[in-house]
């Protein structure tokens, strides 16, 4: 084999290796939930998706209610993953386990929120949607509790409220009119089987690339 042929084979080898690394990196990136992603979150114990709508609680804080719904195709179940206030959460960067985030309702622009009011059905801690155009207060911040370095899409994770240290939970209580059949979402002080959540449908943002579409969108 002549020297030019050896050089050609070597360059081909380098190109293949480069392509493999690039593809591998993209596959790695696409396995995580990233900042800016738009997702539906399902409670794994009760198989309901985290949901909100412009319906206020009739007791407690009177803020916008947050519930769990059986339907997989309700647009009111989309939430955007964002950084906490006054911090940089670069679009497309994987969310780290333990990272503080905000979870913002797509349709109404209000943030997943909790505070020391009792929830209407179970008397646990009320969870509401609060703020305007994505801006609320320091009680909108949650940490992602997971077992690896980053929040992986296939993993069941917990969300712990930074301000009051409760876990986002569902225990099965159902509302009547006007949101009949929807489940109460509340905060519980203990980590248990009622506070695991898994990403379902969504649009996942990657760095310097188009969104990766998943199921519905």
PDB file of C-alpha atoms in Angstrom:
ATOM      1  CA  UNK A   1       0.000   0.000   0.000  1.00  0.00           C
ATOM      2  CA  UNK A   2       1.493   3.319  -1.115  1.00  0.00           C
ATOM      3  CA  UNK A   3       1.865   6.333   1.204  1.00  0.00           C
ATOM      4  CA  UNK A   4      -1.052   8.211  -0.398  1.00  0.00           C
ATOM      5  CA  UNK A   5      -3.310   5.196   0.084  1.00  0.00           C
ATOM      6  CA  UNK A   6      -2.231   4.901   3.737  1.00  0.00           C
ATOM      7  CA  UNK A   7      -2.981   8.596   4.256  1.00  0.00           C
ATOM      8  CA  UNK A   8      -6.396   8.202   2.627  1.00  0.00           C
ATOM      9  CA  UNK A   9      -7.309   5.237   4.845  1.00  0.00           C
ATOM     10  CA  UNK A  10      -6.114   7.128   7.906  1.00  0.00           C
ATOM     11  CA  UNK A  11      -8.225  10.187   7.056  1.00  0.00           C
ATOM     12  CA  UNK A  12     -11.274   7.997   6.434  1.00  0.00           C
ATOM     13  CA  UNK A  13     -10.708   6.395   9.834  1.00  0.00           C
ATOM     14  CA  UNK A  14     -10.494   9.796  11.544  1.00  0.00           C
ATOM     15  CA  UNK A  15     -13.696  10.945   9.779  1.00  0.00           C
ATOM     16  CA  UNK A  16     -15.612   7.832  10.881  1.00  0.00           C
ATOM     17  CA  UNK A  17     -14.400   8.274  14.461  1.00  0.00           C
ATOM     18  CA  UNK A  18     -15.451  11.935  14.430  1.00  0.00           C
ATOM     19  CA  UNK A  19     -18.904  11.074  13.094  1.00  0.00           C
ATOM     20  CA  UNK A  20     -19.296   8.363  15.725  1.00  0.00           C
ATOM     21  CA  UNK A  21     -18.403  10.731  18.538  1.00  0.00           C
ATOM     22  CA  UNK A  22     -20.759  13.405  17.224  1.00  0.00           C
ATOM     23  CA  UNK A  23     -23.647  10.975  16.862  1.00  0.00           C
ATOM     24  CA  UNK A  24     -22.907   9.468  20.243  1.00  0.00           C
ATOM     25  CA  UNK A  25     -22.940  12.895  21.835  1.00  0.00           C
ATOM     26  CA  UNK A  26     -26.266  13.741  20.210  1.00  0.00           C
ATOM     27  CA  UNK A  27     -27.779  10.473  21.419  1.00  0.00           C
ATOM     28  CA  UNK A  28     -26.468  11.217  24.913  1.00  0.00           C
ATOM     29  CA  UNK A  29     -27.937  14.729  24.879  1.00  0.00           C
ATOM     30  CA  UNK A  30     -31.295  13.452  23.650  1.00  0.00           C
ATOM     31  CA  UNK A  31     -31.723  11.142  26.648  1.00  0.00           C
ATOM     32  CA  UNK A  32     -32.027  14.030  29.114  1.00  0.00           C
ATOM     33  CA  UNK A  33     -34.619  16.598  30.097  1.00  0.00           C
ATOM     34  CA  UNK A  34     -33.126  19.981  29.244  1.00  0.00           C
ATOM     35  CA  UNK A  35     -33.700  23.590  30.179  1.00  0.00           C
ATOM     36  CA  UNK A  36     -36.478  25.081  28.051  1.00  0.00           C
ATOM     37  CA  UNK A  37     -38.108  21.724  27.308  1.00  0.00           C
ATOM     38  CA  UNK A  38     -41.910  21.540  27.222  1.00  0.00           C
ATOM     39  CA  UNK A  39     -43.178  18.370  28.886  1.00  0.00           C
ATOM     40  CA  UNK A  40     -46.067  16.471  30.374  1.00  0.00           C
ATOM     41  CA  UNK A  41     -45.341  14.886  33.752  1.00  0.00           C
ATOM     42  CA  UNK A  42     -47.175  11.741  34.861  1.00  0.00           C
ATOM     43  CA  UNK A  43     -47.511  10.552  38.440  1.00  0.00           C
ATOM     44  CA  UNK A  44     -46.392   6.937  38.201  1.00  0.00           C
ATOM     45  CA  UNK A  45     -48.516   5.680  41.095  1.00  0.00           C
ATOM     46  CA  UNK A  46     -51.848   7.048  39.851  1.00  0.00           C
ATOM     47  CA  UNK A  47     -51.134   7.456  36.116  1.00  0.00           C
ATOM     48  CA  UNK A  48     -52.388  11.042  35.962  1.00  0.00           C
ATOM     49  CA  UNK A  49     -50.666  13.962  34.271  1.00  0.00           C
ATOM     50  CA  UNK A  50     -49.873  17.202  36.065  1.00  0.00           C
ATOM     51  CA  UNK A  51     -52.452  19.725  34.886  1.00  0.00           C
ATOM     52  CA  UNK A  52     -53.684  23.267  35.409  1.00  0.00           C
ATOM     53  CA  UNK A  53     -56.319  25.616  33.987  1.00  0.00           C
ATOM     54  CA  UNK A  54     -57.794  28.998  34.793  1.00  0.00           C
ATOM     55  CA  UNK A  55     -59.957  27.640  37.622  1.00  0.00           C
ATOM     56  CA  UNK A  56     -59.287  29.032  41.102  1.00  0.00           C
ATOM     57  CA  UNK A  57     -59.408  27.119  44.373  1.00  0.00           C
ATOM     58  CA  UNK A  58     -62.583  27.866  46.306  1.00  0.00           C
ATOM     59  CA  UNK A  59     -60.666  27.667  49.590  1.00  0.00           C
ATOM     60  CA  UNK A  60     -57.116  28.095  50.817  1.00  0.00           C
ATOM     61  CA  UNK A  61     -55.109  30.573  48.756  1.00  0.00           C
ATOM     62  CA  UNK A  62     -57.738  31.072  46.046  1.00  0.00           C
ATOM     63  CA  UNK A  63     -54.947  30.771  43.469  1.00  0.00           C
ATOM     64  CA  UNK A  64     -55.109  28.824  40.192  1.00  0.00           C
ATOM     65  CA  UNK A  65     -55.686  25.145  40.862  1.00  0.00           C
ATOM     66  CA  UNK A  66     -53.302  22.331  39.919  1.00  0.00           C
ATOM     67  CA  UNK A  67     -54.716  18.845  39.403  1.00  0.00           C
ATOM     68  CA  UNK A  68     -53.995  15.448  37.880  1.00  0.00           C
ATOM     69  CA  UNK A  69     -55.872  14.247  34.780  1.00  0.00           C
ATOM     70  CA  UNK A  70     -56.206  10.865  33.103  1.00  0.00           C
ATOM     71  CA  UNK A  71     -56.192  12.254  29.564  1.00  0.00           C
ATOM     72  CA  UNK A  72     -52.918  12.101  27.645  1.00  0.00           C
ATOM     73  CA  UNK A  73     -53.910  14.644  24.984  1.00  0.00           C
ATOM     74  CA  UNK A  74     -54.991  17.684  27.032  1.00  0.00           C
ATOM     75  CA  UNK A  75     -52.921  20.748  26.076  1.00  0.00           C
ATOM     76  CA  UNK A  76     -53.415  22.144  29.598  1.00  0.00           C
ATOM     77  CA  UNK A  77     -50.975  19.518  30.851  1.00  0.00           C
ATOM     78  CA  UNK A  78     -47.870  21.042  29.212  1.00  0.00           C
ATOM     79  CA  UNK A  79     -45.241  22.605  31.470  1.00  0.00           C
ATOM     80  CA  UNK A  80     -41.985  24.343  30.591  1.00  0.00           C
ATOM     81  CA  UNK A  81     -38.812  23.542  32.519  1.00  0.00           C
ATOM     82  CA  UNK A  82     -36.967  26.732  33.498  1.00  0.00           C
ATOM     83  CA  UNK A  83     -34.199  27.883  35.806  1.00  0.00           C
ATOM     84  CA  UNK A  84     -34.845  29.451  39.189  1.00  0.00           C
ATOM     85  CA  UNK A  85     -35.057  33.269  39.355  1.00  0.00           C
ATOM     86  CA  UNK A  86     -31.803  35.201  38.897  1.00  0.00           C
ATOM     87  CA  UNK A  87     -29.908  32.165  37.606  1.00  0.00           C
ATOM     88  CA  UNK A  88     -28.771  31.103  34.160  1.00  0.00           C
ATOM     89  CA  UNK A  89     -30.430  28.006  32.739  1.00  0.00           C
ATOM     90  CA  UNK A  90     -29.146  27.818  29.176  1.00  0.00           C
ATOM     91  CA  UNK A  91     -31.653  26.430  26.709  1.00  0.00           C
ATOM     92  CA  UNK A  92     -30.849  22.852  25.798  1.00  0.00           C
ATOM     93  CA  UNK A  93     -28.505  22.141  28.720  1.00  0.00           C
ATOM     94  CA  UNK A  94     -29.424  18.962  30.668  1.00  0.00           C
ATOM     95  CA  UNK A  95     -31.008  19.491  34.079  1.00  0.00           C
ATOM     96  CA  UNK A  96     -28.791  18.143  36.852  1.00  0.00           C
ATOM     97  CA  UNK A  97     -30.152  15.985  39.681  1.00  0.00           C
ATOM     98  CA  UNK A  98     -30.590  18.303  42.647  1.00  0.00           C
ATOM     99  CA  UNK A  99     -30.890  21.408  40.440  1.00  0.00           C
ATOM    100  CA  UNK A 100     -33.383  24.095  41.449  1.00  0.00           C
ATOM    101  CA  UNK A 101     -35.924  24.803  38.699  1.00  0.00           C
ATOM    102  CA  UNK A 102     -39.263  26.426  37.963  1.00  0.00           C
ATOM    103  CA  UNK A 103     -42.060  24.477  36.246  1.00  0.00           C
ATOM    104  CA  UNK A 104     -44.211  26.917  34.274  1.00  0.00           C
ATOM    105  CA  UNK A 105     -47.679  26.129  32.933  1.00  0.00           C
ATOM    106  CA  UNK A 106     -47.638  26.678  29.169  1.00  0.00           C
ATOM    107  CA  UNK A 107     -51.209  27.915  28.705  1.00  0.00           C
ATOM    108  CA  UNK A 108     -51.470  30.365  31.608  1.00  0.00           C
ATOM    109  CA  UNK A 109     -47.821  31.334  32.221  1.00  0.00           C
ATOM    110  CA  UNK A 110     -48.086  30.610  35.940  1.00  0.00           C
ATOM    111  CA  UNK A 111     -45.501  28.665  37.931  1.00  0.00           C
ATOM    112  CA  UNK A 112     -45.979  25.493  39.951  1.00  0.00           C
ATOM    113  CA  UNK A 113     -46.107  26.818  43.511  1.00  0.00           C
ATOM    114  CA  UNK A 114     -46.705  25.711  47.095  1.00  0.00           C
ATOM    115  CA  UNK A 115     -47.189  27.390  50.469  1.00  0.00           C
ATOM    116  CA  UNK A 116     -48.599  26.764  53.950  1.00  0.00           C
ATOM    117  CA  UNK A 117     -52.262  26.414  53.007  1.00  0.00           C
ATOM    118  CA  UNK A 118     -54.103  23.124  53.395  1.00  0.00           C
ATOM    119  CA  UNK A 119     -55.166  21.318  50.238  1.00  0.00           C
ATOM    120  CA  UNK A 120     -58.974  21.128  49.847  1.00  0.00           C
ATOM    121  CA  UNK A 121     -59.516  17.364  49.834  1.00  0.00           C
ATOM    122  CA  UNK A 122     -56.717  15.583  51.705  1.00  0.00           C
ATOM    123  CA  UNK A 123     -55.594  18.387  54.045  1.00  0.00           C
ATOM    124  CA  UNK A 124     -52.030  18.017  52.811  1.00  0.00           C
ATOM    125  CA  UNK A 125     -50.185  21.139  51.585  1.00  0.00           C
ATOM    126  CA  UNK A 126     -51.815  23.061  48.746  1.00  0.00           C
ATOM    127  CA  UNK A 127     -50.069  23.178  45.350  1.00  0.00           C
ATOM    128  CA  UNK A 128     -51.166  25.967  43.019  1.00  0.00           C
ATOM    129  CA  UNK A 129     -50.094  27.849  39.898  1.00  0.00           C
ATOM    130  CA  UNK A 130     -48.902  31.368  40.670  1.00  0.00           C
ATOM    131  CA  UNK A 131     -47.465  34.474  39.021  1.00  0.00           C
ATOM    132  CA  UNK A 132     -47.895  36.239  35.710  1.00  0.00           C
ATOM    133  CA  UNK A 133     -46.004  35.640  32.465  1.00  0.00           C
ATOM    134  CA  UNK A 134     -43.668  33.187  34.172  1.00  0.00           C
ATOM    135  CA  UNK A 135     -42.701  35.490  37.041  1.00  0.00           C
ATOM    136  CA  UNK A 136     -43.848  34.755  40.586  1.00  0.00           C
ATOM    137  CA  UNK A 137     -41.801  34.482  43.787  1.00  0.00           C
ATOM    138  CA  UNK A 138     -39.340  32.261  45.638  1.00  0.00           C
ATOM    139  CA  UNK A 139     -42.079  29.714  46.453  1.00  0.00           C
ATOM    140  CA  UNK A 140     -42.094  28.692  42.766  1.00  0.00           C
ATOM    141  CA  UNK A 141     -38.771  26.836  43.100  1.00  0.00           C
ATOM    142  CA  UNK A 142     -38.446  23.023  43.186  1.00  0.00           C
ATOM    143  CA  UNK A 143     -35.458  20.687  43.102  1.00  0.00           C
ATOM    144  CA  UNK A 144     -35.339  17.608  40.890  1.00  0.00           C
ATOM    145  CA  UNK A 145     -34.612  14.520  42.989  1.00  0.00           C
ATOM    146  CA  UNK A 146     -33.058  11.782  40.869  1.00  0.00           C
ATOM    147  CA  UNK A 147     -30.352   9.157  41.202  1.00  0.00           C
ATOM    148  CA  UNK A 148     -27.830   9.930  38.476  1.00  0.00           C
ATOM    149  CA  UNK A 149     -25.957  13.042  37.362  1.00  0.00           C
ATOM    150  CA  UNK A 150     -28.720  14.371  35.100  1.00  0.00           C
ATOM    151  CA  UNK A 151     -32.507  14.099  34.881  1.00  0.00           C
ATOM    152  CA  UNK A 152     -33.039  11.289  32.366  1.00  0.00           C
ATOM    153  CA  UNK A 153     -36.294  11.164  30.424  1.00  0.00           C
ATOM    154  CA  UNK A 154     -36.949   7.525  31.216  1.00  0.00           C
ATOM    155  CA  UNK A 155     -36.459   7.906  34.984  1.00  0.00           C
ATOM    156  CA  UNK A 156     -39.097   8.439  37.647  1.00  0.00           C
ATOM    157  CA  UNK A 157     -38.080  11.481  39.707  1.00  0.00           C
ATOM    158  CA  UNK A 158     -39.376  13.518  42.631  1.00  0.00           C
ATOM    159  CA  UNK A 159     -39.857  17.266  42.889  1.00  0.00           C
ATOM    160  CA  UNK A 160     -39.079  18.755  46.304  1.00  0.00           C
ATOM    161  CA  UNK A 161     -40.349  22.227  47.127  1.00  0.00           C
ATOM    162  CA  UNK A 162     -37.424  24.382  48.218  1.00  0.00           C
ATOM    163  CA  UNK A 163     -39.405  26.778  50.421  1.00  0.00           C
ATOM    164  CA  UNK A 164     -41.373  24.227  52.469  1.00  0.00           C
ATOM    165  CA  UNK A 165     -39.580  20.907  51.774  1.00  0.00           C
ATOM    166  CA  UNK A 166     -42.669  18.969  50.673  1.00  0.00           C
ATOM    167  CA  UNK A 167     -42.768  16.587  47.720  1.00  0.00           C
ATOM    168  CA  UNK A 168     -45.141  17.047  44.770  1.00  0.00           C
ATOM    169  CA  UNK A 169     -47.669  14.239  45.227  1.00  0.00           C
ATOM    170  CA  UNK A 170     -50.970  12.626  44.272  1.00  0.00           C
ATOM    171  CA  UNK A 171     -52.847  10.265  46.590  1.00  0.00           C
ATOM    172  CA  UNK A 172     -56.004   9.765  44.528  1.00  0.00           C
ATOM    173  CA  UNK A 173     -58.660  12.131  45.929  1.00  0.00           C
ATOM    174  CA  UNK A 174     -61.058  13.265  43.183  1.00  0.00           C
ATOM    175  CA  UNK A 175     -62.772  16.633  42.724  1.00  0.00           C
ATOM    176  CA  UNK A 176     -66.423  17.178  41.940  1.00  0.00           C
ATOM    177  CA  UNK A 177     -67.897  20.061  39.942  1.00  0.00           C
ATOM    178  CA  UNK A 178     -66.494  22.043  38.095  1.00  0.00           C
ATOM    179  CA  UNK A 179     -63.467  19.783  37.576  1.00  0.00           C
ATOM    180  CA  UNK A 180     -65.149  16.451  38.216  1.00  0.00           C
ATOM    181  CA  UNK A 181     -62.877  13.414  38.148  1.00  0.00           C
ATOM    182  CA  UNK A 182     -59.612  15.347  38.294  1.00  0.00           C
ATOM    183  CA  UNK A 183     -57.264  14.347  41.099  1.00  0.00           C
ATOM    184  CA  UNK A 184     -55.908  16.550  43.838  1.00  0.00           C
ATOM    185  CA  UNK A 185     -52.189  17.412  43.558  1.00  0.00           C
ATOM    186  CA  UNK A 186     -50.604  18.447  46.838  1.00  0.00           C
ATOM    187  CA  UNK A 187     -47.369  18.508  48.829  1.00  0.00           C
ATOM    188  CA  UNK A 188     -46.414  15.759  51.284  1.00  0.00           C
ATOM    189  CA  UNK A 189     -43.570  15.935  53.826  1.00  0.00           C
ATOM    190  CA  UNK A 190     -42.338  12.382  53.211  1.00  0.00           C
ATOM    191  CA  UNK A 191     -40.771  10.736  50.167  1.00  0.00           C
ATOM    192  CA  UNK A 192     -42.977   7.805  49.158  1.00  0.00           C
ATOM    193  CA  UNK A 193     -44.575   6.014  46.195  1.00  0.00           C
ATOM    194  CA  UNK A 194     -47.100   8.836  45.687  1.00  0.00           C
ATOM    195  CA  UNK A 195     -44.501  11.408  44.633  1.00  0.00           C
ATOM    196  CA  UNK A 196     -42.729   9.845  41.669  1.00  0.00           C
ATOM    197  CA  UNK A 197     -43.166  11.574  38.297  1.00  0.00           C
ATOM    198  CA  UNK A 198     -42.062  10.617  34.815  1.00  0.00           C
ATOM    199  CA  UNK A 199     -41.773  12.673  31.628  1.00  0.00           C
ATOM    200  CA  UNK A 200     -44.230  11.584  28.964  1.00  0.00           C
ATOM    201  CA  UNK A 201     -45.064  13.664  25.856  1.00  0.00           C
ATOM    202  CA  UNK A 202     -43.026  16.764  25.096  1.00  0.00           C
ATOM    203  CA  UNK A 203     -40.650  18.866  23.037  1.00  0.00           C
ATOM    204  CA  UNK A 204     -37.047  18.620  24.184  1.00  0.00           C
ATOM    205  CA  UNK A 205     -34.651  21.472  23.456  1.00  0.00           C
ATOM    206  CA  UNK A 206     -31.045  20.702  22.539  1.00  0.00           C
ATOM    207  CA  UNK A 207     -28.105  23.121  22.427  1.00  0.00           C
ATOM    208  CA  UNK A 208     -27.746  24.907  19.060  1.00  0.00           C
ATOM    209  CA  UNK A 209     -30.180  22.586  17.335  1.00  0.00           C
ATOM    210  CA  UNK A 210     -33.818  22.183  16.504  1.00  0.00           C
ATOM    211  CA  UNK A 211     -36.104  20.783  19.222  1.00  0.00           C
ATOM    212  CA  UNK A 212     -36.323  17.008  19.453  1.00  0.00           C
ATOM    213  CA  UNK A 213     -39.983  16.091  19.136  1.00  0.00           C
ATOM    214  CA  UNK A 214     -41.382  13.329  21.303  1.00  0.00           C
ATOM    215  CA  UNK A 215     -44.801  11.788  20.747  1.00  0.00           C
ATOM    216  CA  UNK A 216     -47.477  14.480  20.388  1.00  0.00           C
ATOM    217  CA  UNK A 217     -45.512  17.570  19.373  1.00  0.00           C
TER     218      UNK A 217
END
